[in-house]
Coordinates of C-alpha atoms and ligand atoms in Angstrom, one line a residue:
M1 CA 35.8 -64.0 -107.3
T2 CA 32.1 -62.4 -106.2
G3 CA 32.4 -58.6 -105.5
G4 CA 35.5 -58.9 -106.8
A5 CA 35.1 -55.0 -108.6
G6 CA 34.8 -53.6 -105.4
Y7 CA 37.1 -52.4 -102.9
I8 CA 38.9 -55.5 -101.2
G9 CA 37.5 -58.1 -103.8
S10 CA 39.5 -55.9 -106.5
H11 CA 42.8 -55.8 -104.6
A12 CA 42.8 -59.7 -103.6
A13 CA 41.8 -60.2 -107.3
K14 CA 45.0 -58.1 -108.3
A15 CA 47.0 -60.2 -105.7
L16 CA 45.9 -63.5 -106.7
R17 CA 46.8 -62.6 -110.3
A18 CA 50.1 -61.8 -109.8
A19 CA 50.6 -65.1 -107.2
G20 CA 49.7 -67.2 -110.9
H21 CA 46.2 -67.8 -110.0
R22 CA 43.1 -67.3 -112.6
V23 CA 40.5 -65.3 -111.3
V24 CA 36.5 -64.7 -112.9
I25 CA 34.9 -61.7 -111.3
Y26 CA 31.4 -61.8 -110.4
D27 CA 30.0 -58.9 -110.0
N28 CA 26.2 -57.2 -110.1
L29 CA 28.5 -53.8 -110.2
S30 CA 26.4 -51.5 -107.6
A31 CA 29.0 -50.6 -105.9
G32 CA 31.6 -51.8 -107.8
H33 CA 33.9 -50.5 -110.9
R34 CA 34.6 -52.5 -114.1
E35 CA 37.7 -50.5 -114.6
A36 CA 38.8 -51.9 -111.4
A37 CA 38.9 -55.8 -112.6
L38 CA 42.2 -54.4 -114.3
G39 CA 41.4 -56.4 -117.4
A40 CA 40.8 -59.6 -115.0
T41 CA 37.6 -61.4 -116.7
L42 CA 34.1 -59.8 -115.5
I43 CA 31.1 -61.4 -115.2
E44 CA 27.7 -59.0 -114.7
G45 CA 25.7 -60.9 -112.9
D46 CA 23.7 -61.1 -109.3
I47 CA 24.5 -63.4 -106.4
G48 CA 20.8 -63.9 -106.2
D49 CA 20.5 -65.4 -109.8
M50 CA 21.2 -68.7 -108.9
A51 CA 21.0 -70.3 -112.2
A52 CA 23.5 -67.4 -113.4
V53 CA 25.6 -68.4 -110.3
R54 CA 26.3 -72.2 -111.5
R55 CA 26.5 -70.7 -114.9
A56 CA 30.0 -68.7 -114.5
L57 CA 30.8 -71.5 -111.5
R58 CA 30.6 -74.0 -115.1
D59 CA 31.5 -71.7 -117.7
S60 CA 35.1 -70.7 -115.5
G61 CA 36.0 -73.8 -114.0
A62 CA 36.3 -72.4 -110.7
S63 CA 37.9 -74.6 -108.4
A64 CA 36.9 -71.9 -105.5
V65 CA 35.1 -68.9 -104.2
M66 CA 36.1 -66.1 -103.0
H67 CA 32.9 -64.1 -101.7
F68 CA 33.1 -60.3 -101.3
A69 CA 29.4 -59.4 -102.5
A70 CA 27.9 -58.1 -100.1
W71 CA 26.4 -54.4 -98.7
L72 CA 27.7 -53.1 -95.8
S73 CA 26.6 -50.2 -94.1
V74 CA 26.0 -50.7 -90.5
P75 CA 23.2 -47.6 -90.4
D76 CA 21.6 -49.2 -93.9
S77 CA 21.1 -52.3 -92.3
V78 CA 19.4 -51.1 -89.3
R79 CA 17.1 -49.1 -91.8
D80 CA 16.5 -51.9 -94.2
P81 CA 17.3 -55.3 -92.2
A82 CA 14.7 -57.3 -95.3
G83 CA 17.5 -55.8 -98.0
Y84 CA 20.5 -56.5 -95.7
Y85 CA 19.5 -60.1 -95.1
R86 CA 18.2 -61.1 -98.9
N87 CA 21.5 -59.7 -100.2
N88 CA 24.1 -60.7 -97.4
V89 CA 22.5 -63.9 -96.5
T90 CA 19.9 -65.4 -99.0
G91 CA 22.1 -64.4 -101.8
T92 CA 25.4 -66.2 -100.2
M93 CA 23.1 -69.2 -99.2
G94 CA 22.1 -69.1 -103.2
T95 CA 26.2 -69.0 -104.1
L96 CA 27.3 -71.6 -101.5
E97 CA 23.8 -73.7 -103.0
A98 CA 24.9 -72.8 -106.5
M99 CA 28.7 -74.1 -105.4
A100 CA 27.2 -77.7 -104.1
A101 CA 25.4 -78.3 -107.2
E102 CA 28.7 -77.8 -109.6
G103 CA 31.1 -79.2 -107.1
C104 CA 33.0 -76.3 -106.4
R105 CA 34.6 -77.0 -102.6
Q106 CA 36.3 -73.9 -101.5
F107 CA 34.9 -70.9 -99.5
F108 CA 36.3 -68.0 -98.6
F109 CA 33.9 -65.3 -97.0
S110 CA 34.5 -62.0 -96.1
S111 CA 33.6 -61.4 -92.9
T112 CA 33.8 -59.0 -90.4
C113 CA 34.8 -57.8 -86.5
A114 CA 31.3 -56.7 -86.2
V115 CA 30.4 -60.3 -85.1
Y116 CA 32.2 -59.9 -82.1
G117 CA 29.9 -56.9 -81.0
E118 CA 30.3 -54.9 -77.6
P119 CA 34.0 -56.4 -76.8
V120 CA 34.4 -57.9 -73.4
E121 CA 38.6 -57.9 -73.5
T122 CA 40.5 -56.9 -76.0
P123 CA 42.7 -57.9 -78.3
I124 CA 39.9 -59.7 -79.8
R125 CA 40.8 -63.3 -80.3
E126 CA 38.9 -65.8 -82.2
T127 CA 37.1 -67.1 -79.4
H128 CA 35.4 -63.9 -78.0
P129 CA 31.9 -64.6 -77.9
T130 CA 30.4 -63.3 -81.4
A131 CA 27.1 -61.0 -80.3
P132 CA 27.0 -58.5 -83.2
V133 CA 24.8 -55.2 -82.1
N134 CA 23.4 -54.3 -85.5
A135 CA 22.1 -56.2 -88.5
Y136 CA 24.8 -55.9 -90.5
G137 CA 27.2 -57.7 -88.4
Q138 CA 24.1 -60.6 -87.9
T139 CA 24.0 -61.0 -91.7
K140 CA 27.6 -62.4 -91.5
L141 CA 27.3 -64.4 -88.4
A142 CA 24.4 -66.2 -90.0
V143 CA 26.7 -66.8 -93.0
E144 CA 29.4 -67.8 -90.5
H145 CA 27.0 -70.3 -88.7
A146 CA 25.9 -71.9 -92.4
L147 CA 28.8 -72.6 -93.3
P148 CA 30.0 -75.9 -91.1
H149 CA 26.5 -77.5 -92.2
F150 CA 27.6 -76.6 -95.8
E151 CA 30.6 -78.9 -95.0
R152 CA 29.3 -81.6 -93.5
A153 CA 26.6 -81.5 -96.3
Y154 CA 28.4 -80.7 -99.4
G155 CA 31.9 -80.7 -98.6
I156 CA 32.2 -77.1 -99.1
R157 CA 35.4 -76.3 -96.6
S158 CA 35.4 -72.0 -96.0
I159 CA 38.0 -70.0 -94.5
R160 CA 36.3 -66.8 -92.7
L161 CA 38.3 -63.7 -92.8
R162 CA 37.1 -61.5 -90.0
Y163 CA 38.4 -57.9 -91.2
F164 CA 38.8 -55.1 -89.3
N165 CA 39.0 -51.7 -90.8
A166 CA 40.3 -52.2 -94.1
A167 CA 41.8 -49.1 -95.3
G168 CA 44.8 -47.2 -97.6
A169 CA 45.0 -48.4 -101.2
D170 CA 47.4 -50.5 -103.9
P171 CA 50.6 -49.0 -103.7
D172 CA 51.3 -48.7 -107.0
G173 CA 48.1 -46.2 -107.7
E174 CA 46.1 -48.6 -109.5
I175 CA 43.1 -49.1 -107.7
G176 CA 41.3 -47.9 -104.5
E177 CA 38.7 -47.3 -102.6
D178 CA 35.8 -45.5 -104.6
H179 CA 32.2 -45.8 -102.5
A180 CA 29.2 -43.0 -103.2
P181 CA 28.6 -42.2 -100.2
E182 CA 31.9 -42.6 -98.4
I183 CA 31.3 -44.4 -94.9
H184 CA 35.0 -44.8 -93.9
V185 CA 37.0 -42.7 -91.7
I186 CA 40.1 -42.4 -93.6
P187 CA 38.9 -41.2 -97.2
R188 CA 36.4 -39.0 -95.9
A189 CA 39.5 -37.8 -93.4
I190 CA 40.8 -36.9 -97.3
E191 CA 37.8 -35.6 -98.7
A192 CA 37.9 -33.1 -95.8
A193 CA 41.3 -32.4 -96.5
M194 CA 40.2 -31.9 -100.5
G195 CA 37.8 -29.0 -99.3
G196 CA 34.8 -31.6 -98.8
P197 CA 32.4 -31.1 -96.2
P198 CA 33.7 -31.6 -92.6
I199 CA 34.8 -35.2 -90.8
Q200 CA 32.8 -36.0 -88.4
I201 CA 33.6 -37.2 -85.0
F202 CA 31.0 -39.2 -83.4
G203 CA 32.0 -38.4 -79.4
D204 CA 35.2 -37.6 -78.3
D205 CA 34.0 -38.5 -74.3
Y206 CA 35.1 -42.5 -74.8
P207 CA 37.3 -43.7 -71.9
T208 CA 40.7 -43.7 -74.5
P209 CA 43.7 -42.1 -74.7
D210 CA 41.9 -38.9 -76.7
G211 CA 38.6 -40.0 -75.7
T212 CA 37.8 -41.0 -79.9
C213 CA 37.5 -44.4 -80.8
L214 CA 40.1 -47.0 -81.2
R215 CA 40.2 -48.9 -84.5
D216 CA 42.5 -51.2 -85.9
Y217 CA 43.1 -49.9 -89.4
I218 CA 44.6 -53.0 -91.9
H219 CA 46.1 -52.3 -95.3
V220 CA 43.9 -53.7 -98.2
T221 CA 46.7 -55.1 -99.8
D222 CA 47.8 -56.7 -96.4
L223 CA 44.1 -58.1 -96.9
A224 CA 44.7 -59.0 -100.1
D225 CA 48.1 -61.4 -99.1
A226 CA 45.6 -62.6 -96.5
H227 CA 43.4 -64.3 -98.9
V228 CA 46.1 -65.3 -101.2
R229 CA 47.5 -67.3 -98.1
A230 CA 43.8 -69.0 -97.2
L231 CA 43.6 -70.3 -100.8
G232 CA 46.7 -72.1 -100.4
W233 CA 46.0 -73.1 -96.7
L234 CA 42.8 -74.8 -98.1
Q235 CA 44.7 -75.7 -101.6
R236 CA 46.7 -77.8 -99.3
G237 CA 44.2 -79.1 -97.0
G238 CA 44.2 -77.4 -94.3
A239 CA 40.6 -77.6 -92.5
S240 CA 38.3 -74.3 -91.9
G241 CA 37.8 -71.7 -89.6
S242 CA 37.7 -68.3 -88.7
Y243 CA 40.4 -66.1 -88.9
N244 CA 41.0 -62.5 -87.8
A245 CA 43.1 -60.0 -89.9
G246 CA 44.1 -57.0 -88.6
T247 CA 46.8 -55.3 -87.8
E248 CA 46.8 -55.8 -83.4
R249 CA 47.1 -51.8 -83.8
P250 CA 44.7 -49.6 -82.7
S251 CA 44.6 -46.3 -83.9
S252 CA 42.1 -43.2 -82.6
V253 CA 39.6 -40.9 -85.0
K254 CA 42.1 -38.3 -83.9
D255 CA 45.4 -40.2 -85.2
V256 CA 43.7 -40.8 -88.1
I257 CA 42.7 -37.3 -88.8
A258 CA 46.4 -35.9 -87.7
A259 CA 48.4 -39.0 -90.3
V260 CA 45.8 -37.8 -93.1
E261 CA 47.3 -33.8 -92.3
R262 CA 50.6 -34.9 -92.4
A263 CA 50.7 -37.1 -95.6
T264 CA 48.4 -34.5 -97.3
G265 CA 49.8 -31.4 -96.1
R266 CA 46.4 -29.4 -95.5
A267 CA 44.2 -29.1 -92.7
V268 CA 41.2 -31.6 -92.1
A269 CA 37.9 -29.5 -91.2
Q270 CA 36.2 -31.6 -88.7
Q271 CA 33.2 -31.3 -86.5
L272 CA 31.7 -33.0 -83.0
A273 CA 28.9 -35.3 -83.1
P274 CA 26.8 -37.2 -81.0
R275 CA 28.1 -41.0 -80.4
R276 CA 26.8 -43.4 -82.5
A277 CA 24.8 -46.0 -81.0
G278 CA 26.4 -49.7 -81.5
D279 CA 29.9 -48.1 -81.9
P280 CA 32.1 -49.9 -79.3
A281 CA 34.9 -47.6 -77.6
I282 CA 38.0 -50.3 -78.4
L283 CA 38.2 -52.6 -81.1
Y284 CA 41.2 -54.1 -82.3
A285 CA 42.3 -58.0 -83.1
S286 CA 44.6 -60.1 -81.9
A287 CA 46.1 -61.9 -85.2
E288 CA 47.9 -64.5 -83.1
R289 CA 45.7 -67.5 -85.4
I290 CA 46.2 -66.1 -88.7
R291 CA 49.7 -65.8 -88.0
R292 CA 50.3 -69.1 -87.0
D293 CA 48.3 -70.9 -89.6
L294 CA 48.5 -69.0 -92.5
G295 CA 51.6 -67.4 -91.8
W296 CA 50.2 -64.0 -92.4
V297 CA 52.4 -60.9 -91.2
P298 CA 51.0 -57.6 -92.1
E299 CA 53.9 -55.6 -94.7
R300 CA 52.2 -52.4 -94.3
P301 CA 50.8 -52.3 -90.8
D302 CA 51.2 -48.5 -90.1
L303 CA 48.8 -45.6 -90.4
E304 CA 51.5 -43.6 -91.5
T305 CA 51.4 -46.0 -94.9
I306 CA 48.2 -46.7 -94.8
V307 CA 47.2 -42.9 -95.1
T308 CA 49.7 -42.1 -97.6
D309 CA 48.8 -44.9 -100.0
A310 CA 45.3 -43.8 -99.5
W311 CA 46.3 -40.2 -100.3
R312 CA 48.2 -41.5 -103.2
W313 CA 44.9 -42.7 -104.8
H314 CA 42.8 -40.2 -103.7
S315 CA 44.6 -37.5 -105.2
A316 CA 45.5 -39.0 -108.5
R317 CA 41.7 -40.3 -108.8
P318 CA 39.8 -37.1 -107.1
H319 CA 36.7 -38.2 -108.9
G320 CA 37.5 -42.2 -107.9
F321 CA 36.9 -44.4 -111.4
A322 CA 34.2 -42.7 -112.6
N323 CA 34.1 -38.9 -113.7
R324 CA 31.6 -38.4 -111.5
P325 CA 31.3 -35.0 -109.5
R326 CA 31.9 -35.9 -105.2
Ligands
NAD401 N1 35.1 -52.2 -96.1 C1 35.5 -53.1 -94.8 O1 36.1 -52.0 -94.2 C2 34.8 -54.4 -94.5 C3 35.3 -54.8 -93.5 C4 34.7 -56.1 -92.9 C5 34.0 -56.8 -93.8 N2 34.2 -56.1 -95.0 C6 33.4 -56.8 -96.2 O2 34.0 -57.1 -97.5 C7 33.1 -57.3 -98.2 C8 34.1 -56.7 -99.3 O3 34.1 -55.1 -98.6 P1 34.1 -53.6 -100.0 O4 34.4 -52.9 -98.8 O5 35.0 -53.9 -100.6 O6 32.9 -53.2 -100.1 P2 32.4 -53.1 -101.9 O7 30.9 -52.2 -101.8 O8 33.8 -52.1 -102.3 O9 32.2 -54.4 -102.4 C9 31.6 -55.3 -102.8 C10 30.9 -55.6 -104.3 O10 30.0 -56.3 -104.3 C11 29.2 -56.2 -105.0 N3 27.8 -56.5 -105.0 C12 27.1 -56.1 -103.8 N4 26.3 -57.1 -103.8 C13 25.8 -58.0 -105.2 C14 25.0 -58.8 -105.4 N5 23.9 -59.2 -105.3 N6 25.6 -59.4 -106.9 C15 26.6 -59.1 -107.2 N7 27.6 -58.0 -106.3 C16 27.1 -57.7 -105.4 C17 29.5 -54.7 -105.6 O11 29.2 -54.2 -106.8 C18 30.7 -54.4 -104.8 O12 31.7 -54.4 -106.3 C19 31.7 -57.3 -98.0 O13 31.3 -58.6 -98.2 C20 32.2 -56.5 -96.9 O14 31.2 -57.0 -96.0 C21 34.6 -54.8 -95.5

């Protein structure tokens, strides 16, 4: 698992191990945390170092790669497309080349709903046109476009999971989200409830019921379960494909803030800010395909549960994994 010491990867690693799989994490710890590996084997390395990736594949005897390693900030990708293409595209191509050389032929890719760009219809199906509006989404789509070529030439089958907004934390409280800086709305709202800076609402005049953007928040343990099922699918000989991973339930920024206020029992300081370029008003998934093929149904789909689980983690670990100031 590249990037397995990160937020989603660490939850997927925990779920895979619970399902009886042997997991080896490969992470440069640029954004991940050693502690998040929960004792799984962790090889410290960069996906840009193809020889090291080959060595890791050989030494671990890996039969599949789950590829979480990437950078994921939309505004940073606009400022630094060179870095984003290098890490997200070149790094991934190197990983795939290493897999081809080592005979590893199953690949699971952390894609994103950002590949769709501005939606022309909702809910978004996998057949929706792909037209990313930022460099981050383009890097993910570039990888998706390359994968059929790697399958034809090297026999690498792949599942592309297009995550909507990953959120929440391990219900056992062992791991959770710890990004610095934090870019996601639920932990930001929780930070604000804990006395941190006010959360910024980027526009309240969208054509939505309360004027704020609607998004599809998916519990990170449900996402983890989607990876366990995707692995089973390819292991059983299933075909490659792209799948949305979302709950089909849109929630607004104001819904999130209200849920955080209920879960924490505290007020969330908020500030209205201008709209951000490239923020669609409404993004939510149709999950029909993943339900049909992988039998995946989210167990913790409601916002209340997602926020309560996130709050349990952040209140127990206000400084995240490391004991650093926020
Ligand atoms: N968080 C979301 O809501 C979301 C939504 C859609 C897609 N995704 C995708 O899911 C994946 C995981 O996201 P996350 O939220 O867990 O992010 P994260 O930053 O917590 O995890 C990414 C991990 O990859 C590692 N990494 C980054 N570059 C690396 C490199 N060159 N070599 C080795 N390791 C490297 C980081 O150290 C980190 O542990 C990413 O590919 C992201 O694009 C995330």
